[in-house]
């Protein structure tokens, strides 16, 4: 009996320590962590998107609060409507977070090996470059799922007769590709990539700096230092990335009108029109909601 148990343990350990398994573990762990977080924060993300789309094209448009939007969603349907697009959110995390953390670990391992061979240690420059590159690459790969998420979350804002009523992320992706072309799945890819890079920069740079300053200037316990540094990093990550997240939402939600034209032709055009028609502060609408969504990841 004991020999059988020992054989099983040895077999399990040899599988976990296999080079291919060890190479895949960062991707798998990152994806599972991201999907778990998405399940928790999906209602917050839903409210964030509705805030960004409220009063589009009008400087004096409605200014709903997160509580008001939550109440409206629940009163017009049911509590589970806050989880609209969850399948797309999970797919996005399975792709984006898996790729981002996996790429980051891969790049960091390469930098460590290079630094060790020269008798050096990696520093902030290597961590920043790894984070920015991994975030940008992963955002590009995950853009179709991101677009499907925005389409599903914004569908309820349309008149009943115009709603697509997507059944799932697969249904959304296939119908968008069929009606608008496969290239449409990468609409808003540029602000998505820039947002991811800004987010990673804010999280990485300010978490490290805040942690170092707190350790040097305060007597806070280690856990309190980490939580405080996360809160600070989350603020700056939100500040740098929210304008790009706002533009991403607008570009991914848009569809051709009766004249066959899109409301925004590019990221720059969206920035220009929103600034002119709605004001600069519109890019930061829903900052509190966005911060609550981002800070735990910092």
XYZ file of C-alpha atoms in Angstrom, residues 19-176:
158
model
C 10.138 21.453 -17.855
C 6.955 21.867 -19.931
C 4.751 21.858 -16.832
C 6.978 24.398 -15.061
C 6.872 26.617 -18.158
C 3.063 26.491 -18.256
C 2.424 27.004 -14.535
C 2.849 30.825 -14.566
C 0.261 31.051 -17.356
C -2.182 28.683 -15.631
C -1.846 30.288 -12.195
C -2.212 33.769 -13.641
C -5.320 32.826 -15.604
C -7.036 31.171 -12.640
C -6.256 34.125 -10.371
C -7.600 36.585 -12.934
C -10.796 34.612 -13.539
C -11.471 34.409 -9.805
C -11.001 38.182 -9.456
C -13.294 38.815 -12.446
C -16.116 36.818 -10.891
C -15.902 39.020 -7.796
C -15.596 42.422 -9.487
C -17.840 41.875 -12.550
C -20.695 44.016 -11.132
C -18.238 46.876 -10.512
C -16.977 46.591 -14.087
C -20.547 46.656 -15.386
C -21.271 49.886 -13.484
C -17.966 51.396 -14.683
C -18.848 50.801 -18.350
C -22.351 52.269 -17.950
C -20.836 55.367 -16.304
C -18.456 55.852 -19.229
C -21.254 55.620 -21.784
C -23.716 57.901 -19.976
C -24.328 61.244 -21.715
C -22.219 60.394 -24.753
C -21.751 63.395 -27.013
C -23.218 65.968 -24.606
C -21.312 68.163 -22.154
C -24.474 68.697 -20.082
C -25.686 65.109 -20.315
C -26.779 62.958 -17.370
C -24.344 62.484 -14.489
C -25.499 59.292 -12.808
C -23.798 57.950 -9.705
C -22.598 54.337 -9.339
C -25.424 53.720 -6.858
C -28.008 55.121 -9.258
C -26.748 52.979 -12.136
C -26.743 49.876 -9.930
C -30.301 50.628 -8.854
C -31.420 51.183 -12.465
C -29.898 47.902 -13.650
C -31.556 45.939 -10.858
C -34.952 47.688 -11.192
C -35.087 47.091 -14.962
C -34.247 43.411 -14.730
C -32.722 41.431 -11.939
C -29.644 41.379 -9.734
C -27.921 38.905 -12.058
C -27.989 41.555 -14.810
C -24.981 43.040 -13.005
C -23.135 39.944 -14.217
C -24.003 40.549 -17.872
C -20.973 39.644 -19.970
C -19.421 37.428 -17.297
C -18.550 34.769 -19.884
C -16.673 37.414 -21.902
C -14.975 38.697 -18.746
C -13.821 35.197 -17.853
C -12.531 34.563 -21.370
C -10.730 37.901 -21.318
C -9.003 37.005 -18.065
C -8.240 33.483 -19.237
C -6.464 35.045 -22.219
C -5.205 38.425 -20.961
C -4.121 37.634 -17.399
C -2.728 34.247 -18.379
C -0.664 35.828 -21.151
C 0.342 38.930 -19.128
C 1.662 37.067 -16.090
C 3.115 34.322 -18.220
C 4.946 36.752 -20.514
C 6.118 38.778 -17.504
C 7.626 35.735 -15.789
C 9.218 34.619 -19.052
C 10.794 38.029 -19.689
C 11.955 38.314 -16.065
C 13.578 34.873 -16.200
C 15.445 35.912 -19.344
C 16.627 39.146 -17.701
C 17.704 37.252 -14.550
C 19.743 34.755 -16.550
C 21.388 37.564 -18.508
C 22.135 39.575 -15.359
C 23.473 36.531 -13.491
C 25.827 35.669 -16.323
C 27.295 39.174 -15.971
C 27.379 39.020 -12.181
C 24.651 41.680 -11.841
C 21.130 41.855 -10.444
C 18.001 42.981 -12.250
C 16.578 46.371 -11.303
C 13.598 48.617 -11.879
C 14.375 49.084 -15.587
C 14.110 45.359 -16.291
C 10.915 44.990 -14.211
C 9.320 47.989 -15.917
C 10.235 46.798 -19.408
C 8.928 43.297 -18.653
C 5.674 44.676 -17.245
C 5.025 47.113 -20.084
C 5.831 44.621 -22.830
C 3.864 41.780 -21.235
C 0.842 44.033 -20.682
C 0.863 45.332 -24.248
C 1.217 41.908 -25.864
C -1.451 40.342 -23.670
C -3.879 43.206 -24.340
C -3.556 42.710 -28.085
C -4.210 38.983 -27.760
C -7.208 39.523 -25.461
C -8.851 42.381 -27.406
C -11.624 40.296 -29.039
C -12.855 39.076 -25.646
C -12.584 42.637 -24.302
C -14.677 43.949 -27.189
C -17.301 41.243 -26.668
C -17.480 42.205 -22.978
C -18.151 45.875 -23.793
C -20.771 44.978 -26.415
C -22.596 42.682 -23.982
C -22.489 45.216 -21.135
C -23.679 48.117 -23.292
C -26.409 46.162 -25.091
C -28.958 46.995 -22.386
C -28.625 50.727 -23.146
C -30.155 50.285 -26.610
C -33.894 50.348 -27.409
C -35.406 46.861 -27.097
C -35.791 46.469 -30.871
C -32.091 47.222 -31.462
C -30.582 44.949 -28.814
C -28.414 42.048 -29.949
C -29.247 39.958 -26.848
C -26.035 37.949 -27.024
C -26.314 34.549 -25.351
C -22.614 34.166 -24.553
C -19.174 35.406 -25.480
C -18.959 32.810 -28.270
C -22.288 34.032 -29.665
C -21.100 37.648 -29.468
C -17.743 36.973 -31.135
C -19.242 34.922 -33.968
C -22.029 37.415 -34.698
C -19.709 40.431 -34.609
